[in-house]
PDB file of C-alpha atoms in Angstrom:
ATOM      1  CA  MET K   1       0.000   0.000   0.000  1.00 36.00           C
ATOM      2  CA  GLY K   2       1.173   3.569  -0.626  1.00 37.00           C
ATOM      3  CA  ARG K   3       1.443   6.053   2.198  1.00 38.00           C
ATOM      4  CA  GLN K   4      -1.946   7.454   3.097  1.00 36.00           C
ATOM      5  CA  ASP K   5      -0.850   9.908   5.789  1.00 36.00           C
ATOM      6  CA  GLY K   6       0.879  12.411   3.515  1.00 37.00           C
ATOM      7  CA  GLN K   7       4.158  11.993   5.373  1.00 38.00           C
ATOM      8  CA  LYS K   8       7.448  11.815   3.541  1.00 38.00           C
ATOM      9  CA  PRO K   9       9.575   8.676   3.909  1.00 38.00           C
ATOM     10  CA  PRO K  10      12.426   9.108   6.412  1.00 38.00           C
ATOM     11  CA  TYR K  11      15.711  10.498   5.128  1.00 36.00           C
ATOM     12  CA  LEU K  12      19.119   9.981   6.628  1.00 38.00           C
ATOM     13  CA  GLU K  13      21.050  13.073   7.625  1.00 39.00           C
ATOM     14  CA  PHE K  14      24.777  13.144   6.889  1.00 38.00           C
ATOM     15  CA  ASP K  15      26.895  15.730   8.690  1.00 36.00           C
ATOM     16  CA  GLU K  16      30.063  14.738   6.814  1.00 41.00           C
ATOM     17  CA  PRO K  17      30.771  12.610   3.726  1.00 41.00           C
ATOM     18  CA  LEU K  18      31.443   8.998   4.637  1.00 46.00           C
ATOM     19  CA  ASP K  19      34.666   7.311   3.525  1.00 50.00           C
ATOM     20  CA  ASP K  20      34.595   3.553   4.063  1.00 54.00           C
ATOM     21  CA  ASP K  21      38.025   1.892   4.108  1.00 63.00           C
ATOM     22  CA  THR K  22      36.400  -1.405   3.127  1.00 74.00           C
ATOM     23  CA  PHE K  23      34.853   0.057  -0.021  1.00 85.00           C
ATOM     24  CA  ASP K  24      35.354  -2.150  -3.096  1.00 92.00           C
ATOM     25  CA  GLN K  25      34.152  -1.030  -6.510  1.00 94.00           C
ATOM     26  CA  THR K  26      33.616  -4.418  -8.127  1.00 96.00           C
ATOM     27  CA  ARG K  27      33.143  -6.970  -5.342  1.00 96.00           C
ATOM     28  CA  LEU K  28      30.054  -9.111  -5.830  1.00 97.00           C
ATOM     29  CA  PRO K  29      27.622  -8.924  -2.907  1.00 96.00           C
ATOM     30  CA  THR K  30      27.590 -12.000  -0.696  1.00 96.00           C
ATOM     31  CA  LEU K  31      24.505 -14.182  -0.437  1.00 96.00           C
ATOM     32  CA  THR K  32      23.824 -12.718   3.007  1.00 96.00           C
ATOM     33  CA  GLU K  33      24.044  -9.172   1.645  1.00 96.00           C
ATOM     34  CA  LEU K  34      21.738 -10.034  -1.244  1.00 97.00           C
ATOM     35  CA  GLU K  35      19.193 -11.615   1.079  1.00 97.00           C
ATOM     36  CA  GLU K  36      19.266  -8.536   3.308  1.00 96.00           C
ATOM     37  CA  ALA K  37      18.944  -6.142   0.371  1.00 97.00           C
ATOM     38  CA  ALA K  38      16.125  -8.192  -1.164  1.00 97.00           C
ATOM     39  CA  LYS K  39      13.944  -7.671   1.918  1.00 97.00           C
ATOM     40  CA  LEU K  40      14.436  -3.905   2.089  1.00 97.00           C
ATOM     41  CA  PRO K  41      11.708  -1.671   0.639  1.00 97.00           C
ATOM     42  CA  VAL K  42      11.984   0.636  -2.333  1.00 97.00           C
ATOM     43  CA  ILE K  43       9.218   3.007  -3.366  1.00 97.00           C
ATOM     44  CA  SER K  44       7.509   3.018  -6.746  1.00 96.00           C
ATOM     45  CA  GLU K  45       6.282   5.953  -8.802  1.00 93.00           C
ATOM     46  CA  SER K  46       2.843   5.575  -7.201  1.00 94.00           C
ATOM     47  CA  GLY K  47       4.220   5.549  -3.654  1.00 95.00           C
ATOM     48  CA  VAL K  48       3.861   1.807  -3.134  1.00 96.00           C
ATOM     49  CA  ARG K  49       6.590   0.135  -1.100  1.00 97.00           C
ATOM     50  CA  VAL K  50       7.868  -3.121  -2.576  1.00 97.00           C
ATOM     51  CA  PRO K  51      10.719  -5.402  -1.476  1.00 97.00           C
ATOM     52  CA  PHE K  52      13.801  -4.617  -3.543  1.00 98.00           C
ATOM     53  CA  GLY K  53      14.180  -8.300  -4.387  1.00 97.00           C
ATOM     54  CA  ASN K  54      10.829  -8.284  -6.180  1.00 97.00           C
ATOM     55  CA  LEU K  55      12.451  -6.205  -8.921  1.00 97.00           C
ATOM     56  CA  TRP K  56      14.882  -8.953  -9.935  1.00 97.00           C
ATOM     57  CA  GLN K  57      13.849 -12.282  -8.421  1.00 95.00           C
ATOM     58  CA  ASP K  58      12.119 -13.576 -11.569  1.00 96.00           C
ATOM     59  CA  LYS K  59      14.340 -12.183 -14.328  1.00 96.00           C
ATOM     60  CA  LYS K  60      17.905 -11.111 -15.006  1.00 98.00           C
ATOM     61  CA  THR K  61      17.864  -7.395 -14.246  1.00 98.00           C
ATOM     62  CA  ILE K  62      20.238  -4.498 -14.783  1.00 98.00           C
ATOM     63  CA  VAL K  63      19.851  -2.236 -11.750  1.00 98.00           C
ATOM     64  CA  CYS K  64      21.320   1.255 -12.125  1.00 97.00           C
ATOM     65  CA  PHE K  65      21.577   3.266  -8.911  1.00 97.00           C
ATOM     66  CA  ILE K  66      21.817   6.964  -9.707  1.00 94.00           C
ATOM     67  CA  ARG K  67      22.547   9.828  -7.337  1.00 90.00           C
ATOM     68  CA  HIS K  68      19.994  12.570  -6.603  1.00 84.00           C
ATOM     69  CA  PHE K  69      17.286  13.749  -8.984  1.00 82.00           C
ATOM     70  CA  TRP K  70      18.913  17.167  -9.509  1.00 80.00           C
ATOM     71  CA  CYS K  71      22.318  15.748 -10.474  1.00 82.00           C
ATOM     72  CA  PRO K  72      23.265  16.933 -14.004  1.00 84.00           C
ATOM     73  CA  LEU K  73      25.855  14.151 -14.240  1.00 87.00           C
ATOM     74  CA  CYS K  74      23.247  11.471 -13.632  1.00 85.00           C
ATOM     75  CA  GLN K  75      20.873  13.191 -16.027  1.00 86.00           C
ATOM     76  CA  ASP K  76      23.627  12.780 -18.619  1.00 89.00           C
ATOM     77  CA  TYR K  77      23.770   9.096 -17.668  1.00 93.00           C
ATOM     78  CA  MET K  78      20.008   8.756 -17.966  1.00 89.00           C
ATOM     79  CA  PHE K  79      20.194  10.390 -21.382  1.00 89.00           C
ATOM     80  CA  SER K  80      22.824   7.824 -22.436  1.00 93.00           C
ATOM     81  CA  ILE K  81      20.504   5.022 -21.315  1.00 95.00           C
ATOM     82  CA  SER K  82      17.572   6.420 -23.279  1.00 91.00           C
ATOM     83  CA  GLN K  83      19.736   6.829 -26.390  1.00 91.00           C
ATOM     84  CA  ASN K  84      21.552   3.492 -26.278  1.00 93.00           C
ATOM     85  CA  VAL K  85      19.316   0.908 -24.639  1.00 95.00           C
ATOM     86  CA  SER K  86      16.173  -0.582 -26.164  1.00 94.00           C
ATOM     87  CA  ALA K  87      13.648  -2.114 -23.791  1.00 94.00           C
ATOM     88  CA  GLN K  88      12.529  -4.398 -26.626  1.00 95.00           C
ATOM     89  CA  VAL K  89      16.058  -5.691 -27.270  1.00 96.00           C
ATOM     90  CA  LEU K  90      16.563  -6.348 -23.571  1.00 97.00           C
ATOM     91  CA  ASP K  91      13.238  -8.131 -23.316  1.00 96.00           C
ATOM     92  CA  SER K  92      14.040 -10.363 -26.282  1.00 95.00           C
ATOM     93  CA  ALA K  93      17.214 -11.386 -24.435  1.00 96.00           C
ATOM     94  CA  GLY K  94      15.303 -12.087 -21.224  1.00 96.00           C
ATOM     95  CA  VAL K  95      16.699  -9.033 -19.449  1.00 97.00           C
ATOM     96  CA  GLN K  96      15.091  -5.960 -17.911  1.00 97.00           C
ATOM     97  CA  LEU K  97      16.466  -2.668 -16.595  1.00 98.00           C
ATOM     98  CA  VAL K  98      15.364  -0.645 -13.588  1.00 98.00           C
ATOM     99  CA  ILE K  99      16.635   2.602 -12.092  1.00 97.00           C
ATOM    100  CA  VAL K 100      16.898   3.426  -8.380  1.00 97.00           C
ATOM    101  CA  SER K 101      17.417   6.925  -6.955  1.00 94.00           C
ATOM    102  CA  ASN K 102      17.270   8.222  -3.385  1.00 93.00           C
ATOM    103  CA  GLY K 103      14.952  11.236  -3.528  1.00 88.00           C
ATOM    104  CA  SER K 104      11.196  11.537  -3.137  1.00 89.00           C
ATOM    105  CA  TYR K 105       9.056   9.101  -5.107  1.00 93.00           C
ATOM    106  CA  GLU K 106       6.887  12.083  -6.040  1.00 90.00           C
ATOM    107  CA  MET K 107       9.620  13.229  -8.432  1.00 86.00           C
ATOM    108  CA  ILE K 108       9.761   9.979 -10.400  1.00 92.00           C
ATOM    109  CA  LYS K 109       6.969  10.616 -12.901  1.00 90.00           C
ATOM    110  CA  ALA K 110       8.321  13.971 -14.082  1.00 87.00           C
ATOM    111  CA  TYR K 111      11.916  12.718 -14.028  1.00 88.00           C
ATOM    112  CA  ARG K 112      11.089   9.840 -16.372  1.00 88.00           C
ATOM    113  CA  ARG K 113       9.371  12.271 -18.743  1.00 85.00           C
ATOM    114  CA  ILE K 114      12.642  14.162 -19.209  1.00 85.00           C
ATOM    115  CA  PHE K 115      14.167  11.128 -20.925  1.00 83.00           C
ATOM    116  CA  ARG K 116      10.943   9.518 -22.188  1.00 86.00           C
ATOM    117  CA  SER K 117      12.188   6.505 -20.297  1.00 89.00           C
ATOM    118  CA  PRO K 118      10.331   3.200 -20.638  1.00 92.00           C
ATOM    119  CA  PHE K 119      12.245   1.813 -17.661  1.00 95.00           C
ATOM    120  CA  ALA K 120      10.729   1.595 -14.192  1.00 95.00           C
ATOM    121  CA  LEU K 121      12.237   3.885 -11.577  1.00 96.00           C
ATOM    122  CA  TYR K 122      12.141   3.413  -7.812  1.00 97.00           C
ATOM    123  CA  THR K 123      13.572   5.324  -4.898  1.00 96.00           C
ATOM    124  CA  ASP K 124      15.411   4.339  -1.721  1.00 96.00           C
ATOM    125  CA  PRO K 125      15.235   7.484   0.433  1.00 94.00           C
ATOM    126  CA  THR K 126      16.714   5.772   3.501  1.00 93.00           C
ATOM    127  CA  HIS K 127      19.798   4.617   1.517  1.00 94.00           C
ATOM    128  CA  ASN K 128      19.414   1.197   3.127  1.00 96.00           C
ATOM    129  CA  VAL K 129      19.580  -0.696  -0.170  1.00 97.00           C
ATOM    130  CA  TYR K 130      22.568   1.378  -1.297  1.00 96.00           C
ATOM    131  CA  ASN K 131      24.374   0.506   1.926  1.00 95.00           C
ATOM    132  CA  ALA K 132      23.398  -3.167   1.871  1.00 96.00           C
ATOM    133  CA  LEU K 133      24.972  -3.537  -1.585  1.00 97.00           C
ATOM    134  CA  GLY K 134      28.191  -1.784  -0.570  1.00 95.00           C
ATOM    135  CA  MET K 135      27.528   1.694  -1.979  1.00 95.00           C
ATOM    136  CA  THR K 136      28.714   3.245   1.277  1.00 92.00           C
ATOM    137  CA  LEU K 137      31.089   5.853  -0.106  1.00 90.00           C
ATOM    138  CA  GLN K 138      29.849   9.441  -0.072  1.00 90.00           C
ATOM    139  CA  THR K 139      31.735  12.251  -1.744  1.00 91.00           C
ATOM    140  CA  LEU K 140      31.366  15.283  -4.001  1.00 91.00           C
ATOM    141  CA  GLU K 141      34.730  14.645  -5.664  1.00 92.00           C
ATOM    142  CA  LYS K 142      34.302  14.588  -9.451  1.00 89.00           C
ATOM    143  CA  GLY K 143      37.080  12.193 -10.402  1.00 90.00           C
ATOM    144  CA  PRO K 144      37.796  11.206 -14.025  1.00 88.00           C
ATOM    145  CA  LYS K 145      35.209  12.220 -16.602  1.00 86.00           C
ATOM    146  CA  GLY K 146      32.954   9.375 -17.711  1.00 85.00           C
ATOM    147  CA  THR K 147      32.310   8.878 -21.419  1.00 86.00           C
ATOM    148  CA  TYR K 148      28.610   9.636 -20.927  1.00 83.00           C
ATOM    149  CA  ILE K 149      29.208  13.175 -19.621  1.00 79.00           C
ATOM    150  CA  ARG K 150      27.814  15.763 -22.050  1.00 77.00           C
ATOM    151  CA  HIS K 151      27.795  18.934 -19.957  1.00 64.00           C
ATOM    152  CA  GLY K 152      30.178  20.978 -17.862  1.00 67.00           C
ATOM    153  CA  MET K 153      29.139  22.210 -14.426  1.00 64.00           C
ATOM    154  CA  ILE K 154      27.486  25.475 -15.500  1.00 60.00           C
ATOM    155  CA  GLY K 155      25.923  24.017 -18.627  1.00 62.00           C
ATOM    156  CA  GLY K 156      24.737  20.982 -16.694  1.00 58.00           C
ATOM    157  CA  ILE K 157      22.984  23.036 -14.037  1.00 63.00           C
ATOM    158  CA  GLY K 158      21.298  25.114 -16.722  1.00 62.00           C
ATOM    159  CA  TRP K 159      20.185  21.942 -18.502  1.00 61.00           C
ATOM    160  CA  VAL K 160      18.693  20.550 -15.289  1.00 64.00           C
ATOM    161  CA  VAL K 161      16.727  23.771 -14.750  1.00 63.00           C
ATOM    162  CA  VAL K 162      15.396  23.722 -18.312  1.00 68.00           C
ATOM    163  CA  ASN K 163      14.414  20.066 -17.970  1.00 68.00           C
ATOM    164  CA  ALA K 164      12.660  20.751 -14.674  1.00 64.00           C
ATOM    165  CA  VAL K 165      10.600  23.546 -16.205  1.00 60.00           C
ATOM    166  CA  LYS K 166       9.676  21.479 -19.268  1.00 70.00           C
ATOM    167  CA  VAL K 167       8.288  18.534 -17.322  1.00 65.00           C
ATOM    168  CA  GLY K 168       7.023  20.344 -14.235  1.00 68.00           C
ATOM    169  CA  MET K 169       9.390  18.811 -11.699  1.00 68.00           C
ATOM    170  CA  PRO K 170       8.023  19.332  -8.168  1.00 64.00           C
ATOM    171  CA  VAL K 171      10.930  21.464  -6.973  1.00 65.00           C
ATOM    172  CA  TRP K 172       9.581  21.542  -3.415  1.00 57.00           C
ATOM    173  CA  LYS K 173      10.123  17.781  -3.040  1.00 68.00           C
ATOM    174  CA  GLU K 174      13.274  16.112  -1.724  1.00 72.00           C
ATOM    175  CA  GLY K 175      15.713  15.493  -4.574  1.00 69.00           C
ATOM    176  CA  GLY K 176      17.986  13.202  -2.573  1.00 74.00           C
ATOM    177  CA  GLU K 177      21.321  13.302  -0.761  1.00 88.00           C
ATOM    178  CA  ILE K 178      23.836  15.057  -3.035  1.00 87.00           C
ATOM    179  CA  SER K 179      26.880  13.152  -1.755  1.00 91.00           C
ATOM    180  CA  GLN K 180      25.388   9.671  -2.148  1.00 94.00           C
ATOM    181  CA  LEU K 181      27.045   7.696  -4.932  1.00 95.00           C
ATOM    182  CA  GLY K 182      25.409   4.953  -6.954  1.00 95.00           C
ATOM    183  CA  GLY K 183      26.459   2.032  -9.100  1.00 97.00           C
ATOM    184  CA  GLU K 184      25.374  -0.659 -11.520  1.00 98.00           C
ATOM    185  CA  PHE K 185      24.534  -4.308 -10.891  1.00 98.00           C
ATOM    186  CA  VAL K 186      23.365  -7.322 -12.881  1.00 98.00           C
ATOM    187  CA  MET K 187      21.032  -9.226 -10.566  1.00 98.00           C
ATOM    188  CA  GLY K 188      18.714 -12.225 -10.683  1.00 97.00           C
ATOM    189  CA  PRO K 189      16.947 -14.359 -11.422  1.00 97.00           C
ATOM    190  CA  GLY K 190      16.816 -15.620  -7.871  1.00 96.00           C
ATOM    191  CA  VAL K 191      19.044 -14.265  -5.124  1.00 96.00           C
ATOM    192  CA  THR K 192      22.074 -13.785  -7.363  1.00 97.00           C
ATOM    193  CA  CYS K 193      24.340 -11.016  -8.620  1.00 98.00           C
ATOM    194  CA  SER K 194      26.708 -11.721 -11.511  1.00 97.00           C
ATOM    195  CA  TRP K 195      28.280  -8.278 -12.000  1.00 98.00           C
ATOM    196  CA  ALA K 196      28.792  -5.189  -9.864  1.00 98.00           C
ATOM    197  CA  HIS K 197      30.256  -1.711 -10.069  1.00 98.00           C
ATOM    198  CA  ARG K 198      30.092   0.965  -7.384  1.00 97.00           C
ATOM    199  CA  MET K 199      30.863   4.602  -8.053  1.00 95.00           C
ATOM    200  CA  ARG K 200      33.941   6.105  -6.411  1.00 94.00           C
ATOM    201  CA  TYR K 201      33.358   9.607  -7.790  1.00 93.00           C
ATOM    202  CA  THR K 202      30.365  11.639  -8.930  1.00 91.00           C
ATOM    203  CA  ARG K 203      31.202  11.099 -12.635  1.00 91.00           C
ATOM    204  CA  ASP K 204      31.964   7.407 -12.250  1.00 92.00           C
ATOM    205  CA  HIS K 205      29.030   5.493 -13.738  1.00 95.00           C
ATOM    206  CA  VAL K 206      30.119   2.669 -16.030  1.00 95.00           C
ATOM    207  CA  SER K 207      29.080   3.081 -19.666  1.00 95.00           C
ATOM    208  CA  ILE K 208      25.608   1.604 -19.975  1.00 96.00           C
ATOM    209  CA  LEU K 209      26.760  -0.354 -23.035  1.00 96.00           C
ATOM    210  CA  LYS K 210      29.341  -2.146 -20.874  1.00 96.00           C
ATOM    211  CA  VAL K 211      26.660  -2.951 -18.315  1.00 97.00           C
ATOM    212  CA  VAL K 212      24.357  -4.323 -21.012  1.00 97.00           C
ATOM    213  CA  GLU K 213      27.235  -6.438 -22.323  1.00 97.00           C
ATOM    214  CA  ALA K 214      27.873  -7.727 -18.797  1.00 97.00           C
ATOM    215  CA  ALA K 215      24.232  -8.830 -18.709  1.00 97.00           C
ATOM    216  CA  GLY K 216      24.870 -10.969 -21.781  1.00 96.00           C
ATOM    217  CA  VAL K 217      23.038  -8.789 -24.294  1.00 95.00           C
ATOM    218  CA  ASP K 218      24.775  -8.288 -27.646  1.00 83.00           C
TER     219      ASP K 218
END
């Protein structure tokens, strides 16, 4: 059931960026970690809470964890997904793709309209799923420039503003924690994960074409 009381989901407060010495970019989650993550809730576009594992238990699934909804770097990444990945091609290969962010679920509908995305998007405002899968590093450090980056800082911010106006983004809603990093995983079917990448910097998503290849799609 969706929330009926009008209250926002709880958000974690971070006084300082976290730097985890045990952070590993490509380590596969253990079975215990996967089982824990599978039970944790994510929130759909309609506000319904579903166990994270429901997204990938029945089918091989590419799960892309982005940063916050106002991030121009992740909007570049979303644009690369919309330009390079066909839902029909994935489906014919027995694969699906879902996106997870960490802001308010009430921003999902407008956010998807920016990219005309056919892919389902969920949110994890407590960051519990991020943490369970090892995405514990928080930073605002840019790092090397990913191949998907299309905008500089000033141009990117301007692009985000234009996009928000075009689709009517609810600017009064929580966009997400700006220092939270994301990653990409190939999960399922069942409680399995065959490929993992966690961001170390804010521009550190793996090319979506490499992720699709890792999922076994030509």
